[in-house]
PDB file of C-alpha atoms in Angstrom:
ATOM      1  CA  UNK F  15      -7.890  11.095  24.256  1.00 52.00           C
ATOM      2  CA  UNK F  16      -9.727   8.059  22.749  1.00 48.00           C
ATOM      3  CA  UNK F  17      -6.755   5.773  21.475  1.00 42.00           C
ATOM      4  CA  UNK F  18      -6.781   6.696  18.040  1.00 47.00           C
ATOM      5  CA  UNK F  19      -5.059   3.622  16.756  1.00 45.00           C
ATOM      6  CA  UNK F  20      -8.699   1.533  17.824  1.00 42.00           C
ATOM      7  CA  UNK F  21     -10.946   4.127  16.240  1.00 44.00           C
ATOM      8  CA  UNK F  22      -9.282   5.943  13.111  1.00 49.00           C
ATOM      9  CA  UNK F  23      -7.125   3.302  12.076  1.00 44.00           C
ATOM     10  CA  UNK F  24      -9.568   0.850  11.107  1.00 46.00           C
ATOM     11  CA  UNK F  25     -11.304   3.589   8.770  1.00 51.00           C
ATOM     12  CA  UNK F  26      -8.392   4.986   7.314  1.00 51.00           C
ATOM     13  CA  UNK F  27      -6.666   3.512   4.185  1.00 48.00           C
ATOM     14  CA  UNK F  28      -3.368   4.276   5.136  1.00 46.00           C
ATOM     15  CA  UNK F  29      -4.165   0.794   4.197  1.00 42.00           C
ATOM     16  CA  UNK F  30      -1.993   1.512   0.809  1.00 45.00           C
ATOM     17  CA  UNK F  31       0.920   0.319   3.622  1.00 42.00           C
ATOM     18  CA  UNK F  32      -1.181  -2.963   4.144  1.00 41.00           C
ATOM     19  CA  UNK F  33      -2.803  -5.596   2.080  1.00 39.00           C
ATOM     20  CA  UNK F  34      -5.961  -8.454   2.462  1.00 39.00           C
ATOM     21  CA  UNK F  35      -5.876 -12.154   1.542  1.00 43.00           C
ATOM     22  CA  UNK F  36      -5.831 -11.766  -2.268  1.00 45.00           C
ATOM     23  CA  UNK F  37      -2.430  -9.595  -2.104  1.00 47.00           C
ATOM     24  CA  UNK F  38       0.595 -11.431  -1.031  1.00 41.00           C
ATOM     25  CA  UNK F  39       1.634  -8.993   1.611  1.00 49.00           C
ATOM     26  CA  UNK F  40       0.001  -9.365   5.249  1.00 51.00           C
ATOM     27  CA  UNK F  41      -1.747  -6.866   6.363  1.00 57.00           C
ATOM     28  CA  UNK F  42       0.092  -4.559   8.277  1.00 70.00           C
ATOM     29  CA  UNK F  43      -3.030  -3.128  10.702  1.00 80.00           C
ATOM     30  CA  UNK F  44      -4.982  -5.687  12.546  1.00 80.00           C
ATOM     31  CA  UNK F  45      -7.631  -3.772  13.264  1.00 85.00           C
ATOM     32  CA  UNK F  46      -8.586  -2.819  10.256  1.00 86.00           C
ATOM     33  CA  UNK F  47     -12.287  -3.127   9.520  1.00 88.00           C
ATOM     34  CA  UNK F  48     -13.454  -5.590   6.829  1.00 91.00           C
ATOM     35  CA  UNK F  49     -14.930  -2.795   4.849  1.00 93.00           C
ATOM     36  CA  UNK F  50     -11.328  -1.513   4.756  1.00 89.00           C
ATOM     37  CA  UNK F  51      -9.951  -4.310   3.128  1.00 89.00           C
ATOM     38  CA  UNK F  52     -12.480  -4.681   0.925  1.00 91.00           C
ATOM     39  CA  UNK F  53     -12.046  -1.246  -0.325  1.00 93.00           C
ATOM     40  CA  UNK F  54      -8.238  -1.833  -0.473  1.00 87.00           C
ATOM     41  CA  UNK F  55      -9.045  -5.556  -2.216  1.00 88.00           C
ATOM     42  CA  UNK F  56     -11.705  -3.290  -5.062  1.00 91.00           C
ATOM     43  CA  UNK F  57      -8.574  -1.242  -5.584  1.00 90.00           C
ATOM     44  CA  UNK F  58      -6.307  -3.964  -6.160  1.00 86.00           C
ATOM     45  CA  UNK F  59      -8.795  -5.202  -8.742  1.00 88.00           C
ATOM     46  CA  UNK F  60      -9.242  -2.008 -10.608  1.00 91.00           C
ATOM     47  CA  UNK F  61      -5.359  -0.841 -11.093  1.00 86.00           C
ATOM     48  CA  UNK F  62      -5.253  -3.279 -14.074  1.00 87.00           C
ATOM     49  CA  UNK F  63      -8.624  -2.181 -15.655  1.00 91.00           C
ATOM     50  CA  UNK F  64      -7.940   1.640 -15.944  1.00 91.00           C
ATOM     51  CA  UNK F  65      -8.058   4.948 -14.139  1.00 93.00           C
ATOM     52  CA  UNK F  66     -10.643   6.382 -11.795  1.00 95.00           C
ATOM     53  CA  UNK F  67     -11.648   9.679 -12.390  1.00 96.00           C
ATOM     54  CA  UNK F  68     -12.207  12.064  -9.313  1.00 96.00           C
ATOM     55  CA  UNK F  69     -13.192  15.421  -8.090  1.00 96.00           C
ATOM     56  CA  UNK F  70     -12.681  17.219  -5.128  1.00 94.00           C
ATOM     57  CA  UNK F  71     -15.831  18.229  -3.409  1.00 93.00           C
ATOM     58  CA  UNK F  72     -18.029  17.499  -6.293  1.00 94.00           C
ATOM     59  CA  UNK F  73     -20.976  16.751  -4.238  1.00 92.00           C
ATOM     60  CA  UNK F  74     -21.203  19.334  -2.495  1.00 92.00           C
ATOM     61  CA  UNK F  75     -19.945  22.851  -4.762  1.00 90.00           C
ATOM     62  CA  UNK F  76     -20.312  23.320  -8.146  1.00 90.00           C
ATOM     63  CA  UNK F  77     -19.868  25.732 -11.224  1.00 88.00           C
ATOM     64  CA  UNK F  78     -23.514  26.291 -10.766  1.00 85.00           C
ATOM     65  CA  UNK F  79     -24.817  24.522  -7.564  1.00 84.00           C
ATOM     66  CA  UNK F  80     -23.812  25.437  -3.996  1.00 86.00           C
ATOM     67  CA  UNK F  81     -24.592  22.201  -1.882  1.00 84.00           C
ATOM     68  CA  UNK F  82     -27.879  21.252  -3.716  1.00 85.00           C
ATOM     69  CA  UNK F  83     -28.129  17.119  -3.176  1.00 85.00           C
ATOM     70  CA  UNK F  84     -27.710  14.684  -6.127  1.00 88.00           C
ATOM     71  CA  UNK F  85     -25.843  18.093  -8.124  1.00 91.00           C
ATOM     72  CA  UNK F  86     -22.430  17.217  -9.801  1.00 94.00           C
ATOM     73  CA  UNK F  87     -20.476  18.931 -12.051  1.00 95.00           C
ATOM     74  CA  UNK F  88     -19.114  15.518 -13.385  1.00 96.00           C
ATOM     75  CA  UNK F  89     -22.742  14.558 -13.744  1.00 95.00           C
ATOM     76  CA  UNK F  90     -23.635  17.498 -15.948  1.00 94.00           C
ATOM     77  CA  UNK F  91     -20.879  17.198 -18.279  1.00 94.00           C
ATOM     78  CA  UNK F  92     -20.531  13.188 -18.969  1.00 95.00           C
ATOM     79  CA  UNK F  93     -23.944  11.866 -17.393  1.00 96.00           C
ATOM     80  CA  UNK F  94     -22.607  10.158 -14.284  1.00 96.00           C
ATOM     81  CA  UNK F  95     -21.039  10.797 -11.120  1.00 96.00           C
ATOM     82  CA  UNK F  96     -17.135  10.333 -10.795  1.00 97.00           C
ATOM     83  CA  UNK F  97     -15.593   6.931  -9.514  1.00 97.00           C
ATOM     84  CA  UNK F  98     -13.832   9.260  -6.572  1.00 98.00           C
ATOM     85  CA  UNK F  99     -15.302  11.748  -4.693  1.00 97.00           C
ATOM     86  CA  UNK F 100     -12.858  14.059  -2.195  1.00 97.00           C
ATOM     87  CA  UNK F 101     -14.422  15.909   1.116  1.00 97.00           C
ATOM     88  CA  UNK F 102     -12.713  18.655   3.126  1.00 97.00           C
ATOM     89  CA  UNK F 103     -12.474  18.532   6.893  1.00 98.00           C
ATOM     90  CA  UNK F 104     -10.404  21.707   7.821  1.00 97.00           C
ATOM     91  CA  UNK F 105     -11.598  22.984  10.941  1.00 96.00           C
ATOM     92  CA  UNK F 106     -13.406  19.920  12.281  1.00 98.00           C
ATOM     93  CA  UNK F 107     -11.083  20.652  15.494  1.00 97.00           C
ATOM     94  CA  UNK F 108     -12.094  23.553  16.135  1.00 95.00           C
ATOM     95  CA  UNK F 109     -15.749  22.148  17.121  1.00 94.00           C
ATOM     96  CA  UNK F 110     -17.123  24.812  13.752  1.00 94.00           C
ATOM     97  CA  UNK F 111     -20.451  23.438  12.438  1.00 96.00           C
ATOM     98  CA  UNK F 112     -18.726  24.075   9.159  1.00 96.00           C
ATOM     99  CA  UNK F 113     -15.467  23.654   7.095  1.00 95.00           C
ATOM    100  CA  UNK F 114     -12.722  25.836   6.045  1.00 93.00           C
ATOM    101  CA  UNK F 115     -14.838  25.557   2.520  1.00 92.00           C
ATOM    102  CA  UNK F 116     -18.146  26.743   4.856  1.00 92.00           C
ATOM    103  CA  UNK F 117     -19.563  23.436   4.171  1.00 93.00           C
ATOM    104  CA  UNK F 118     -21.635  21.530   6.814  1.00 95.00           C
ATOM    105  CA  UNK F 119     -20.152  18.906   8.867  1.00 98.00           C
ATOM    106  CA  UNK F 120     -23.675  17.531   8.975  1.00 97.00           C
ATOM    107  CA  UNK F 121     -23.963  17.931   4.787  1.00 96.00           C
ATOM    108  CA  UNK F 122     -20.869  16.120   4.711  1.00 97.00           C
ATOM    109  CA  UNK F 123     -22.025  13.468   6.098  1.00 98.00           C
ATOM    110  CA  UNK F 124     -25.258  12.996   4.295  1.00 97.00           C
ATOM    111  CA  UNK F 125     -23.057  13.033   1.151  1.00 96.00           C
ATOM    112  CA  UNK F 126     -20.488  10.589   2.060  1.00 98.00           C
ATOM    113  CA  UNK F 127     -23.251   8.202   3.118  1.00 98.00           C
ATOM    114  CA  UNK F 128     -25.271   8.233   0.040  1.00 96.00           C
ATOM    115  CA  UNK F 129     -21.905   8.565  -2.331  1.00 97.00           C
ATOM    116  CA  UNK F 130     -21.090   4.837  -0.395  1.00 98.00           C
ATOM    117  CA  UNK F 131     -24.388   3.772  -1.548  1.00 97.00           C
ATOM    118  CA  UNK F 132     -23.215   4.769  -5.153  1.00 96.00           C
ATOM    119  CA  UNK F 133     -20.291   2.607  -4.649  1.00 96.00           C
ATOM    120  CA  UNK F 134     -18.172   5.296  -4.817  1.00 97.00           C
ATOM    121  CA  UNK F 135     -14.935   6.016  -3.248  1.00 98.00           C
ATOM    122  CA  UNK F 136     -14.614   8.482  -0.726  1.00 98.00           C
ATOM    123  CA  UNK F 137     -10.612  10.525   0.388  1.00 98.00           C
ATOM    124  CA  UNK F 138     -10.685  13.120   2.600  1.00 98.00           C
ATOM    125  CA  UNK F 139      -8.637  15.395   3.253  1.00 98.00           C
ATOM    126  CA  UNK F 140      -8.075  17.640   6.776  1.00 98.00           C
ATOM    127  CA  UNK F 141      -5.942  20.801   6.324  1.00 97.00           C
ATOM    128  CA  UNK F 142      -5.846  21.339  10.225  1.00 97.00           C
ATOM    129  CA  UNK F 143      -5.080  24.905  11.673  1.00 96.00           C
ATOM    130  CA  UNK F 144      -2.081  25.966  12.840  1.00 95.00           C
ATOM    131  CA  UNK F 145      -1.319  24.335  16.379  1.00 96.00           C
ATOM    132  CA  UNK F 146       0.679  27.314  17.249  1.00 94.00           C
ATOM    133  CA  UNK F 147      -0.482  30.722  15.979  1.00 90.00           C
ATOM    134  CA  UNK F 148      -4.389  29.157  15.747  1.00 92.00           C
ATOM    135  CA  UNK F 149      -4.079  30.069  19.507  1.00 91.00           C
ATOM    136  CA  UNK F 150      -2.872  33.668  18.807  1.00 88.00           C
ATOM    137  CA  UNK F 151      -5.478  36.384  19.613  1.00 80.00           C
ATOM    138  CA  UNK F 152      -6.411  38.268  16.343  1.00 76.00           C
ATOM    139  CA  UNK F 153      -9.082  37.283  13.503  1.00 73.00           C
ATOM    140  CA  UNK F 154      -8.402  33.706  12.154  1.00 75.00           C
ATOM    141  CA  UNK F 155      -9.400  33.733   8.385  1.00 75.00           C
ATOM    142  CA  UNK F 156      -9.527  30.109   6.460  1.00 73.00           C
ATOM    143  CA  UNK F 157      -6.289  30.398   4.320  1.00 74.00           C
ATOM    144  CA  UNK F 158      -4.504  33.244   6.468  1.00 81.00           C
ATOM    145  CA  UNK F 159      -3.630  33.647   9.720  1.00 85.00           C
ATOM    146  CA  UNK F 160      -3.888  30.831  11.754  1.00 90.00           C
ATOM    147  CA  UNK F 161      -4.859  28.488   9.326  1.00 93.00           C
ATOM    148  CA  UNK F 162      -3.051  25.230   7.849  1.00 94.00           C
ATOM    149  CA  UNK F 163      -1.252  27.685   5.542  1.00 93.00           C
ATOM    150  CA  UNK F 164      -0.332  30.429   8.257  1.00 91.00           C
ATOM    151  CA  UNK F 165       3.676  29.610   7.818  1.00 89.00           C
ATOM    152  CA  UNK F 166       4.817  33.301   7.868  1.00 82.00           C
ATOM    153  CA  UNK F 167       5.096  33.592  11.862  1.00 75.00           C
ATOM    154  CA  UNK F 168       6.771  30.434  11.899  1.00 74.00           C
ATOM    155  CA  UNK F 169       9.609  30.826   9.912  1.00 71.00           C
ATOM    156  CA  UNK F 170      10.208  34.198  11.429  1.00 59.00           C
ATOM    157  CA  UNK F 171      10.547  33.087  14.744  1.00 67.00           C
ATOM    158  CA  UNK F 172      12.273  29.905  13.296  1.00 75.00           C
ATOM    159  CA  UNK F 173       9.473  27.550  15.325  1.00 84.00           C
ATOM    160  CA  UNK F 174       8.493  23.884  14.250  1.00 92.00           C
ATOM    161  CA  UNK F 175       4.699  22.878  14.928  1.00 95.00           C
ATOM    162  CA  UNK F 176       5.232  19.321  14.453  1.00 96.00           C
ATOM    163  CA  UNK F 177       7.624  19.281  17.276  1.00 95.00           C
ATOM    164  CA  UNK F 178       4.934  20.757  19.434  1.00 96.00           C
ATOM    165  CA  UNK F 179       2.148  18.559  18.946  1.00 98.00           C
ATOM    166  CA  UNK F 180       3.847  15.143  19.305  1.00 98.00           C
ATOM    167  CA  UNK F 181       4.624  13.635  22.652  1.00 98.00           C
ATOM    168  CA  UNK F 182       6.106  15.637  24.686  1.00 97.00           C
ATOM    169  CA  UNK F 183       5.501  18.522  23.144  1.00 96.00           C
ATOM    170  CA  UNK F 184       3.594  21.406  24.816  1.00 96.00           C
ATOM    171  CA  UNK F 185       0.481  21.187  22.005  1.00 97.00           C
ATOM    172  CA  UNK F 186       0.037  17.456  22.542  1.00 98.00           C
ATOM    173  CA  UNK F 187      -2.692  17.680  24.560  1.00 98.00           C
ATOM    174  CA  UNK F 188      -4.688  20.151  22.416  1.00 98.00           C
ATOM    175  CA  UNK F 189      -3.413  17.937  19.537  1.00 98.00           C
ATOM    176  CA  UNK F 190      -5.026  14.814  21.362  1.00 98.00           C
ATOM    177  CA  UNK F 191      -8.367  16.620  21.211  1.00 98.00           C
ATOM    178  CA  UNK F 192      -8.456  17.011  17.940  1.00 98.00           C
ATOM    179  CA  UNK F 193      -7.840  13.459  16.957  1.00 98.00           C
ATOM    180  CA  UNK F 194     -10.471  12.604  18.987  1.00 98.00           C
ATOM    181  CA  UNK F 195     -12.955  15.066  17.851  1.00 98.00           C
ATOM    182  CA  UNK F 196     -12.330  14.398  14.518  1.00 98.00           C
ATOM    183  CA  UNK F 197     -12.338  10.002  15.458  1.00 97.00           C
ATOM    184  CA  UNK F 198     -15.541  10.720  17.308  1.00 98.00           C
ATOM    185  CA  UNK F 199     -16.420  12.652  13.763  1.00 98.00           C
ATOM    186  CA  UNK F 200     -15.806   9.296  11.526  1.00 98.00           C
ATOM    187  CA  UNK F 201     -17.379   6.906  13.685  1.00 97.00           C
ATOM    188  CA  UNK F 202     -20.976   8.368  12.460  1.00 98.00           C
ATOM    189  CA  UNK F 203     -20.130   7.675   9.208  1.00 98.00           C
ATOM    190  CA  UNK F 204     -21.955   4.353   9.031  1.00 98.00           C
ATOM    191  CA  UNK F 205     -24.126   2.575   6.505  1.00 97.00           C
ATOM    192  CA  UNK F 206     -27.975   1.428   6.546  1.00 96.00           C
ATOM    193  CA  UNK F 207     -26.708  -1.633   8.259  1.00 96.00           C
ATOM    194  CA  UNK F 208     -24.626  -0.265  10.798  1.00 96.00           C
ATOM    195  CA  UNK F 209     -21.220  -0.859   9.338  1.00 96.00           C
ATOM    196  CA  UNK F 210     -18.254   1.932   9.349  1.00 97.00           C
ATOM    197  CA  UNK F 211     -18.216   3.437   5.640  1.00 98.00           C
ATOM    198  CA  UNK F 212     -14.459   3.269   4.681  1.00 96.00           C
ATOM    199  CA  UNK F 213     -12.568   5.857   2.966  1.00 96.00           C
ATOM    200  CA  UNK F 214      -9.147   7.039   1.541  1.00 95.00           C
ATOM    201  CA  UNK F 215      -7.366   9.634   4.128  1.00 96.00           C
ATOM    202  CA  UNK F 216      -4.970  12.260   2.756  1.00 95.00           C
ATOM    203  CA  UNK F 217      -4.177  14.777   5.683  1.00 96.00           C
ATOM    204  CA  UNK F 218      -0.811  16.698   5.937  1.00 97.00           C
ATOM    205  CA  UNK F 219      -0.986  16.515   1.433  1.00 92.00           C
ATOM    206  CA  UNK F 220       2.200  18.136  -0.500  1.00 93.00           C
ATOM    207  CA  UNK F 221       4.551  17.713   1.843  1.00 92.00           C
ATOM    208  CA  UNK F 222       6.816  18.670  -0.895  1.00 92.00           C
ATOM    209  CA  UNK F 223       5.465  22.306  -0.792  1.00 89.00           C
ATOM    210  CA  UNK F 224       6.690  25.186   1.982  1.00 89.00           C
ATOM    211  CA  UNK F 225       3.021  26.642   2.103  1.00 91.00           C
ATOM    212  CA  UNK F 226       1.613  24.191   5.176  1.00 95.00           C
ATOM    213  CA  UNK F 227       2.766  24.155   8.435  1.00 95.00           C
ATOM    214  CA  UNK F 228       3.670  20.581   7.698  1.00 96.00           C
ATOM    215  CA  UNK F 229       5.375  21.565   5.099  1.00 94.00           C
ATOM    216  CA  UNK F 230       9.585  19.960   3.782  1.00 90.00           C
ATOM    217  CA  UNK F 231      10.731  23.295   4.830  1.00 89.00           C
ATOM    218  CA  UNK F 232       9.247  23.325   8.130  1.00 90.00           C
ATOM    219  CA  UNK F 233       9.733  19.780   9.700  1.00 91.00           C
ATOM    220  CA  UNK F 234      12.199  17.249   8.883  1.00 93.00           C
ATOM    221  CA  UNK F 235      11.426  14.019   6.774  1.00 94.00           C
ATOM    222  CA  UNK F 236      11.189  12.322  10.631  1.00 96.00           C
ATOM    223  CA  UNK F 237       9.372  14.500  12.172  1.00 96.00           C
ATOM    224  CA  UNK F 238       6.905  14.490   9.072  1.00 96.00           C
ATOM    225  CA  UNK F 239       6.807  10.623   9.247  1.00 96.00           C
ATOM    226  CA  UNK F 240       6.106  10.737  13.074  1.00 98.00           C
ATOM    227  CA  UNK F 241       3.172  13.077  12.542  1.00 98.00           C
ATOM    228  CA  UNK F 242       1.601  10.563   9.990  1.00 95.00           C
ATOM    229  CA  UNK F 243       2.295   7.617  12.964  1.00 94.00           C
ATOM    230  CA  UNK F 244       0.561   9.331  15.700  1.00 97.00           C
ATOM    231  CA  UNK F 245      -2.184  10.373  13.831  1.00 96.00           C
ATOM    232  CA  UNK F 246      -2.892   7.261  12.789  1.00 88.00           C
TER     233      UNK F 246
END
């Protein structure tokens, strides 16, 4: 595996836990990229001038557009495309052309590019498949069976995915993989100069929920935590 901590880390914005000159915190990742802490410095700035509104996957789907570019439902209704913009990566790992939403890794791309040339912000979010029953034979669907919501099998057999996928544990390897598939993923996501686009990353969301393998009632508040560590 690439190390992740040289590659993802600089892109992510789990930068909310770090700061840049202007903020009187240090900055808690050195390798973050200067276009991360710019992005974290524009958000500084804008908490005192209002909110930001966003919309999951509004470039891409719409009440009336399926991936058509420069479409937006935001557009349409106010005239202008929204502040934030979310993409899905669900399924990256699997090495899929396309997303648990059937959405192009390729069109994703395209869109995150040209939404950075908006001056937009971009979060993404990655509701990974099931480490342990993804592996299971039988027909995988996108929200079902061994998907990021596929928590029936483990809480019958009383099993913990996090467990498995962190050091030591028997899906680390596999796990490993996908971190670098999906690093190897971000690093194309550069602009017309050559620089890394950053963006806001959400994976493992609503921890506070029992429907995700990563869920409060499947992993402890630790074991949660650790996930979030290693992955970034």
């Amino acid at each position: 595996m690439k190390t992740v901590n040289s590659i993802i880390v600089c892109l992510f914005v789990s930068l909310f836990m770090s700061c840049v000159e202007s903020v009187k915190s240090p900055v808690s990742n050195s390798k973050a990229t200067p276009e991360a802490k710019q992005l974290f410095a524009r958000l500084q700035k804008l908490q005192d001038k209002g909110i930001m509104y966003g919309h999951q996957d509004d470039l891409m789907t719409g009440n009336t557009h399926w991936y058509e570019p420069g479409s937006s439902d935001t557009k349409d209704a106010v005239g202008d495309y929204p502040a934030v913009a979310g993409f899905e990566l669900g399924e990256i790992e699997t090495g899929h052309e396309r997303s648990l939403d059937s959405i192009s890794f390729a069109q994703i791309t395209e869109q995150v590019k040209d939404f950075h040339k908006k001056n937009g912000i971009i979060t993404i979010s990655w509701h990974v498949i099931n480490p342990i029953t993804s592996q299971y034979s039988g027909k995988k669907s996108p929200n079902g069976f061994g998907s990021a919501w596929d928590v029936q099998t483990l809480s019958a057999d009383g099993m913990n995915a996090i467990k498995t996928i962190l050091p030591g544990g028997e899906n680390n390897e596999m796990f490993n993989q996908w971190l670098t598939t999906l690093s190897d993923y971000f690093l194309t996501w550069t602009d017309d100069n050559g620089r890394l686009i950053p963006f806001l990353f959400r994976p493992y969301h609503e921890h506070s929920g029992s429907f995700f393998w990563w869920g409060d009632t499947r992993c402890t508040d630790e074991e949660y935590a650790s996930l979030w560590r290693y992955t970034v």
